[in-house]
PDB file of C-alpha atoms in Angstrom:
ATOM      1  CA  MET V1396    -208.397 -57.472  61.840  1.00  0.00           C
ATOM      2  CA  GLN V1397    -207.568 -56.361  65.357  1.00  0.00           C
ATOM      3  CA  ALA V1398    -204.542 -54.349  66.406  1.00  0.00           C
ATOM      4  CA  ALA V1399    -203.438 -53.511  69.913  1.00  0.00           C
ATOM      5  CA  PRO V1400    -200.269 -51.827  71.173  1.00  0.00           C
ATOM      6  CA  VAL V1401    -197.840 -54.113  72.949  1.00  0.00           C
ATOM      7  CA  GLU V1402    -195.118 -52.883  75.306  1.00  0.00           C
ATOM      8  CA  THR V1403    -191.808 -54.444  74.387  1.00  0.00           C
ATOM      9  CA  ASP V1404    -188.259 -53.557  75.350  1.00  0.00           C
ATOM     10  CA  ALA V1405    -186.918 -50.678  77.425  1.00  0.00           C
ATOM     11  CA  HIS V1406    -187.413 -48.272  74.494  1.00  0.00           C
ATOM     12  CA  PHE V1407    -191.168 -48.949  74.417  1.00  0.00           C
ATOM     13  CA  LEU V1408    -191.222 -48.967  70.630  1.00  0.00           C
ATOM     14  CA  PRO V1409    -194.677 -48.998  69.080  1.00  0.00           C
ATOM     15  CA  TYR V1410    -195.201 -52.691  68.414  1.00  0.00           C
ATOM     16  CA  THR V1411    -198.666 -53.700  67.175  1.00  0.00           C
ATOM     17  CA  GLU V1412    -200.144 -57.155  66.801  1.00  0.00           C
ATOM     18  CA  ALA V1413    -202.355 -57.617  63.740  1.00  0.00           C
ATOM     19  CA  THR V1414    -204.714 -60.531  63.217  1.00  0.00           C
ATOM     20  CA  LEU V1415    -205.443 -60.932  59.523  1.00  0.00           C
ATOM     21  CA  ALA V1416    -208.684 -61.964  57.825  1.00  0.00           C
ATOM     22  CA  ASP V1417    -207.460 -65.558  57.482  1.00  0.00           C
ATOM     23  CA  GLY V1418    -206.439 -65.749  61.159  1.00  0.00           C
ATOM     24  CA  ARG V1419    -202.691 -65.405  60.665  1.00  0.00           C
ATOM     25  CA  ARG V1420    -200.938 -62.996  63.003  1.00  0.00           C
ATOM     26  CA  ALA V1421    -198.121 -60.534  62.397  1.00  0.00           C
ATOM     27  CA  THR V1422    -196.267 -58.075  64.580  1.00  0.00           C
ATOM     28  CA  ILE V1423    -195.790 -54.597  63.124  1.00  0.00           C
ATOM     29  CA  ARG V1424    -192.776 -52.736  64.439  1.00  0.00           C
ATOM     30  CA  PRO V1425    -190.244 -50.103  63.358  1.00  0.00           C
ATOM     31  CA  MET V1426    -187.548 -51.320  60.983  1.00  0.00           C
ATOM     32  CA  ASN V1427    -183.966 -51.190  62.249  1.00  0.00           C
ATOM     33  CA  PRO V1428    -180.469 -51.957  60.899  1.00  0.00           C
ATOM     34  CA  SER V1429    -180.505 -55.470  62.373  1.00  0.00           C
ATOM     35  CA  ASP V1430    -183.260 -56.288  59.839  1.00  0.00           C
ATOM     36  CA  ALA V1431    -180.782 -56.273  56.920  1.00  0.00           C
ATOM     37  CA  ASP V1432    -180.708 -60.035  56.303  1.00  0.00           C
ATOM     38  CA  ALA V1433    -184.475 -60.356  56.787  1.00  0.00           C
ATOM     39  CA  GLU V1434    -185.093 -57.410  54.434  1.00  0.00           C
ATOM     40  CA  ARG V1435    -182.892 -58.991  51.735  1.00  0.00           C
ATOM     41  CA  THR V1436    -184.755 -62.295  52.137  1.00  0.00           C
ATOM     42  CA  PHE V1437    -188.093 -60.450  51.969  1.00  0.00           C
ATOM     43  CA  ILE V1438    -187.211 -58.600  48.761  1.00  0.00           C
ATOM     44  CA  GLU V1439    -185.932 -61.750  47.101  1.00  0.00           C
ATOM     45  CA  ALA V1440    -189.052 -63.699  48.160  1.00  0.00           C
ATOM     46  CA  LEU V1441    -191.331 -61.253  46.342  1.00  0.00           C
ATOM     47  CA  ALA V1442    -192.719 -62.377  43.008  1.00  0.00           C
ATOM     48  CA  PRO V1443    -190.982 -60.582  40.101  1.00  0.00           C
ATOM     49  CA  GLN V1444    -194.071 -58.440  39.451  1.00  0.00           C
ATOM     50  CA  SER V1445    -194.266 -57.405  43.125  1.00  0.00           C
ATOM     51  CA  ARG V1446    -190.576 -56.419  43.085  1.00  0.00           C
ATOM     52  CA  ARG V1447    -191.181 -54.397  39.901  1.00  0.00           C
ATOM     53  CA  TYR V1448    -194.156 -52.627  41.487  1.00  0.00           C
ATOM     54  CA  ARG V1449    -192.167 -51.789  44.632  1.00  0.00           C
ATOM     55  CA  PHE V1450    -188.908 -50.629  43.035  1.00  0.00           C
ATOM     56  CA  GLN V1451    -190.256 -49.395  39.675  1.00  0.00           C
ATOM     57  CA  GLU V1452    -187.775 -51.675  37.942  1.00  0.00           C
ATOM     58  CA  GLN V1453    -187.060 -55.356  37.494  1.00  0.00           C
ATOM     59  CA  MET V1454    -184.383 -56.853  39.738  1.00  0.00           C
ATOM     60  CA  SER V1455    -183.555 -60.391  40.734  1.00  0.00           C
ATOM     61  CA  GLU V1456    -181.684 -59.674  43.945  1.00  0.00           C
ATOM     62  CA  ALA V1457    -181.221 -56.848  46.406  1.00  0.00           C
ATOM     63  CA  SER V1458    -177.777 -55.264  46.395  1.00  0.00           C
ATOM     64  CA  PRO V1459    -176.044 -54.742  49.754  1.00  0.00           C
ATOM     65  CA  GLU V1460    -176.216 -50.969  49.132  1.00  0.00           C
ATOM     66  CA  LEU V1461    -179.978 -51.073  48.567  1.00  0.00           C
ATOM     67  CA  VAL V1462    -180.572 -53.157  51.689  1.00  0.00           C
ATOM     68  CA  GLU V1463    -178.370 -50.854  53.778  1.00  0.00           C
ATOM     69  CA  ARG V1464    -180.262 -47.798  52.533  1.00  0.00           C
ATOM     70  CA  LEU V1465    -183.628 -49.433  53.285  1.00  0.00           C
ATOM     71  CA  VAL V1466    -182.846 -50.539  56.850  1.00  0.00           C
ATOM     72  CA  ASN V1467    -181.029 -47.381  57.992  1.00  0.00           C
ATOM     73  CA  VAL V1468    -184.101 -45.344  58.862  1.00  0.00           C
ATOM     74  CA  ASP V1469    -183.851 -42.133  60.897  1.00  0.00           C
ATOM     75  CA  HIS V1470    -187.499 -42.460  62.105  1.00  0.00           C
ATOM     76  CA  VAL V1471    -188.031 -38.722  61.494  1.00  0.00           C
ATOM     77  CA  ASN V1472    -187.592 -37.832  57.823  1.00  0.00           C
ATOM     78  CA  ASP V1473    -187.731 -41.491  56.903  1.00  0.00           C
ATOM     79  CA  GLU V1474    -189.919 -44.064  58.596  1.00  0.00           C
ATOM     80  CA  ALA V1475    -190.360 -47.752  57.948  1.00  0.00           C
ATOM     81  CA  PHE V1476    -192.399 -50.471  59.602  1.00  0.00           C
ATOM     82  CA  VAL V1477    -192.035 -54.198  59.113  1.00  0.00           C
ATOM     83  CA  ALA V1478    -194.643 -56.861  59.650  1.00  0.00           C
ATOM     84  CA  VAL V1479    -192.987 -59.999  60.973  1.00  0.00           C
ATOM     85  CA  ALA V1480    -194.491 -63.445  61.373  1.00  0.00           C
ATOM     86  CA  GLU V1481    -193.269 -66.919  62.166  1.00  0.00           C
ATOM     87  CA  ILE V1482    -192.851 -68.994  59.005  1.00  0.00           C
ATOM     88  CA  ASP V1483    -191.388 -72.494  59.193  1.00  0.00           C
ATOM     89  CA  GLY V1484    -190.142 -71.799  62.728  1.00  0.00           C
ATOM     90  CA  GLU V1485    -188.357 -68.549  61.771  1.00  0.00           C
ATOM     91  CA  GLU V1486    -189.402 -64.933  62.244  1.00  0.00           C
ATOM     92  CA  ARG V1487    -189.584 -63.387  58.764  1.00  0.00           C
ATOM     93  CA  ILE V1488    -190.619 -60.077  57.281  1.00  0.00           C
ATOM     94  CA  VAL V1489    -193.928 -60.483  55.440  1.00  0.00           C
ATOM     95  CA  GLY V1490    -194.626 -56.801  54.722  1.00  0.00           C
ATOM     96  CA  VAL V1491    -193.047 -53.352  54.810  1.00  0.00           C
ATOM     97  CA  SER V1492    -194.417 -49.806  54.731  1.00  0.00           C
ATOM     98  CA  ARG V1493    -192.296 -46.690  54.570  1.00  0.00           C
ATOM     99  CA  TYR V1494    -192.285 -42.984  53.942  1.00  0.00           C
ATOM    100  CA  ALA V1495    -189.591 -40.506  52.980  1.00  0.00           C
ATOM    101  CA  VAL V1496    -189.834 -36.744  53.368  1.00  0.00           C
ATOM    102  CA  GLY V1497    -188.291 -34.816  50.479  1.00  0.00           C
ATOM    103  CA  THR V1498    -187.707 -31.104  50.065  1.00  0.00           C
ATOM    104  CA  ASP V1499    -191.201 -30.235  51.329  1.00  0.00           C
ATOM    105  CA  PRO V1500    -191.325 -31.151  55.032  1.00  0.00           C
ATOM    106  CA  ARG V1501    -195.137 -31.266  54.905  1.00  0.00           C
ATOM    107  CA  GLN V1502    -195.221 -34.096  52.345  1.00  0.00           C
ATOM    108  CA  CYS V1503    -193.876 -37.626  52.177  1.00  0.00           C
ATOM    109  CA  GLU V1504    -193.669 -40.280  49.511  1.00  0.00           C
ATOM    110  CA  ILE V1505    -194.845 -43.710  50.607  1.00  0.00           C
ATOM    111  CA  ALA V1506    -194.474 -47.340  49.631  1.00  0.00           C
ATOM    112  CA  VAL V1507    -196.037 -50.541  50.935  1.00  0.00           C
ATOM    113  CA  THR V1508    -195.185 -54.088  49.938  1.00  0.00           C
ATOM    114  CA  VAL V1509    -196.610 -57.384  51.185  1.00  0.00           C
ATOM    115  CA  LEU V1510    -195.417 -60.887  50.313  1.00  0.00           C
ATOM    116  CA  ASP V1511    -197.695 -62.331  47.658  1.00  0.00           C
ATOM    117  CA  ALA V1512    -198.944 -65.164  49.903  1.00  0.00           C
ATOM    118  CA  TRP V1513    -199.965 -62.586  52.544  1.00  0.00           C
ATOM    119  CA  GLN V1514    -201.840 -60.197  50.237  1.00  0.00           C
ATOM    120  CA  GLY V1515    -205.587 -59.684  50.394  1.00  0.00           C
ATOM    121  CA  GLN V1516    -205.817 -60.340  54.143  1.00  0.00           C
ATOM    122  CA  GLY V1517    -205.585 -56.794  55.554  1.00  0.00           C
ATOM    123  CA  LEU V1518    -201.841 -56.639  56.203  1.00  0.00           C
ATOM    124  CA  GLY V1519    -201.241 -53.813  53.712  1.00  0.00           C
ATOM    125  CA  THR V1520    -204.016 -51.835  55.379  1.00  0.00           C
ATOM    126  CA  ALA V1521    -202.531 -52.413  58.856  1.00  0.00           C
ATOM    127  CA  LEU V1522    -199.037 -51.411  57.678  1.00  0.00           C
ATOM    128  CA  MET V1523    -200.350 -48.287  55.966  1.00  0.00           C
ATOM    129  CA  GLN V1524    -202.484 -47.280  58.934  1.00  0.00           C
ATOM    130  CA  ARG V1525    -199.416 -47.416  61.189  1.00  0.00           C
ATOM    131  CA  LEU V1526    -197.499 -45.330  58.630  1.00  0.00           C
ATOM    132  CA  ILE V1527    -200.335 -42.790  58.383  1.00  0.00           C
ATOM    133  CA  ASP V1528    -200.439 -42.503  62.192  1.00  0.00           C
ATOM    134  CA  ALA V1529    -196.653 -41.943  62.336  1.00  0.00           C
ATOM    135  CA  ALA V1530    -196.813 -39.289  59.607  1.00  0.00           C
ATOM    136  CA  ARG V1531    -199.602 -37.452  61.416  1.00  0.00           C
ATOM    137  CA  GLU V1532    -197.642 -37.583  64.696  1.00  0.00           C
ATOM    138  CA  ARG V1533    -194.696 -35.990  62.875  1.00  0.00           C
ATOM    139  CA  GLY V1534    -196.883 -33.223  61.433  1.00  0.00           C
ATOM    140  CA  ILE V1535    -196.811 -34.349  57.825  1.00  0.00           C
ATOM    141  CA  GLU V1536    -199.838 -33.035  55.923  1.00  0.00           C
ATOM    142  CA  ARG V1537    -199.802 -35.062  52.680  1.00  0.00           C
ATOM    143  CA  MET V1538    -198.805 -38.536  51.518  1.00  0.00           C
ATOM    144  CA  VAL V1539    -198.030 -39.331  47.886  1.00  0.00           C
ATOM    145  CA  SER V1540    -197.475 -42.630  46.120  1.00  0.00           C
ATOM    146  CA  LEU V1541    -196.344 -42.907  42.506  1.00  0.00           C
ATOM    147  CA  ASP V1542    -197.346 -46.305  41.116  1.00  0.00           C
ATOM    148  CA  PHE V1543    -197.805 -48.175  37.876  1.00  0.00           C
ATOM    149  CA  ALA V1544    -201.361 -47.660  36.633  1.00  0.00           C
ATOM    150  CA  GLU V1545    -201.671 -51.442  36.215  1.00  0.00           C
ATOM    151  CA  ASN V1546    -201.025 -52.064  39.922  1.00  0.00           C
ATOM    152  CA  ARG V1547    -204.607 -52.915  40.910  1.00  0.00           C
ATOM    153  CA  GLU V1548    -203.669 -54.031  44.434  1.00  0.00           C
ATOM    154  CA  MET V1549    -202.232 -50.598  45.263  1.00  0.00           C
ATOM    155  CA  ALA V1550    -205.165 -48.848  43.598  1.00  0.00           C
ATOM    156  CA  HIS V1551    -207.579 -50.841  45.773  1.00  0.00           C
ATOM    157  CA  LEU V1552    -205.589 -50.149  48.955  1.00  0.00           C
ATOM    158  CA  ALA V1553    -205.261 -46.439  48.155  1.00  0.00           C
ATOM    159  CA  HIS V1554    -209.007 -46.129  47.513  1.00  0.00           C
ATOM    160  CA  HIS V1555    -209.794 -48.066  50.711  1.00  0.00           C
ATOM    161  CA  LEU V1556    -207.618 -45.662  52.753  1.00  0.00           C
ATOM    162  CA  GLY V1557    -209.098 -42.517  51.189  1.00  0.00           C
ATOM    163  CA  PHE V1558    -206.329 -41.577  48.768  1.00  0.00           C
ATOM    164  CA  VAL V1559    -207.332 -39.584  45.678  1.00  0.00           C
ATOM    165  CA  THR V1560    -205.881 -41.006  42.458  1.00  0.00           C
ATOM    166  CA  GLU V1561    -205.018 -39.131  39.296  1.00  0.00           C
ATOM    167  CA  PRO V1562    -203.014 -39.951  36.169  1.00  0.00           C
ATOM    168  CA  ASP V1563    -199.365 -38.896  36.114  1.00  0.00           C
ATOM    169  CA  GLN V1564    -199.272 -36.157  33.475  1.00  0.00           C
ATOM    170  CA  ASP V1565    -195.599 -36.914  32.756  1.00  0.00           C
ATOM    171  CA  ASP V1566    -195.989 -40.685  32.350  1.00  0.00           C
ATOM    172  CA  ARG V1567    -199.215 -42.352  31.212  1.00  0.00           C
ATOM    173  CA  THR V1568    -198.087 -45.721  32.615  1.00  0.00           C
ATOM    174  CA  GLN V1569    -198.229 -44.301  36.165  1.00  0.00           C
ATOM    175  CA  VAL V1570    -200.755 -42.843  38.583  1.00  0.00           C
ATOM    176  CA  ILE V1571    -200.345 -40.644  41.626  1.00  0.00           C
ATOM    177  CA  HIS V1572    -202.216 -41.493  44.828  1.00  0.00           C
ATOM    178  CA  ARG V1573    -202.531 -38.550  47.286  1.00  0.00           C
ATOM    179  CA  LEU V1574    -203.820 -38.491  50.843  1.00  0.00           C
ATOM    180  CA  ALA V1575    -204.417 -35.328  52.859  1.00  0.00           C
ATOM    181  CA  LEU V1576    -203.652 -35.973  56.509  1.00  0.00           C
TER     182      LEU V1576
END
């Protein structure tokens, strides 16, 4: 996979082109409020198990309130990147990575989700690397992800990126992935 910065509009947002293992290409860019319809479509296109892994619950559709919360990112305490690609002549979201800073400004909780048909090709890695870079630029020192222990895809990605994994002492069905930045 290759990634190179691309200058875009007058704001010079950090757009990155990623070429995946299978040759498909995606553009990774910051999420913005105009992504609401695409984000709803993305969530609803996820397989039920992928939606459960991402939201820690089963849902069949994304509520307007959830979508609004997800796309309204302040790009400081909350950051989100979307991977977009052309599918059937339309630009669609095929992956999302995000972090949220809680009460400790040195730590953020992260999530990454990739459409099932795009998994296993390096897109999750590219999305997470952009998120890690943004967190470092902001001065965040630690990333944390709370995931179902059965989520092998996230376990593989976390290990690949250097996260340390431990069981959640409060819930045996979950694990905690931690990365020191």
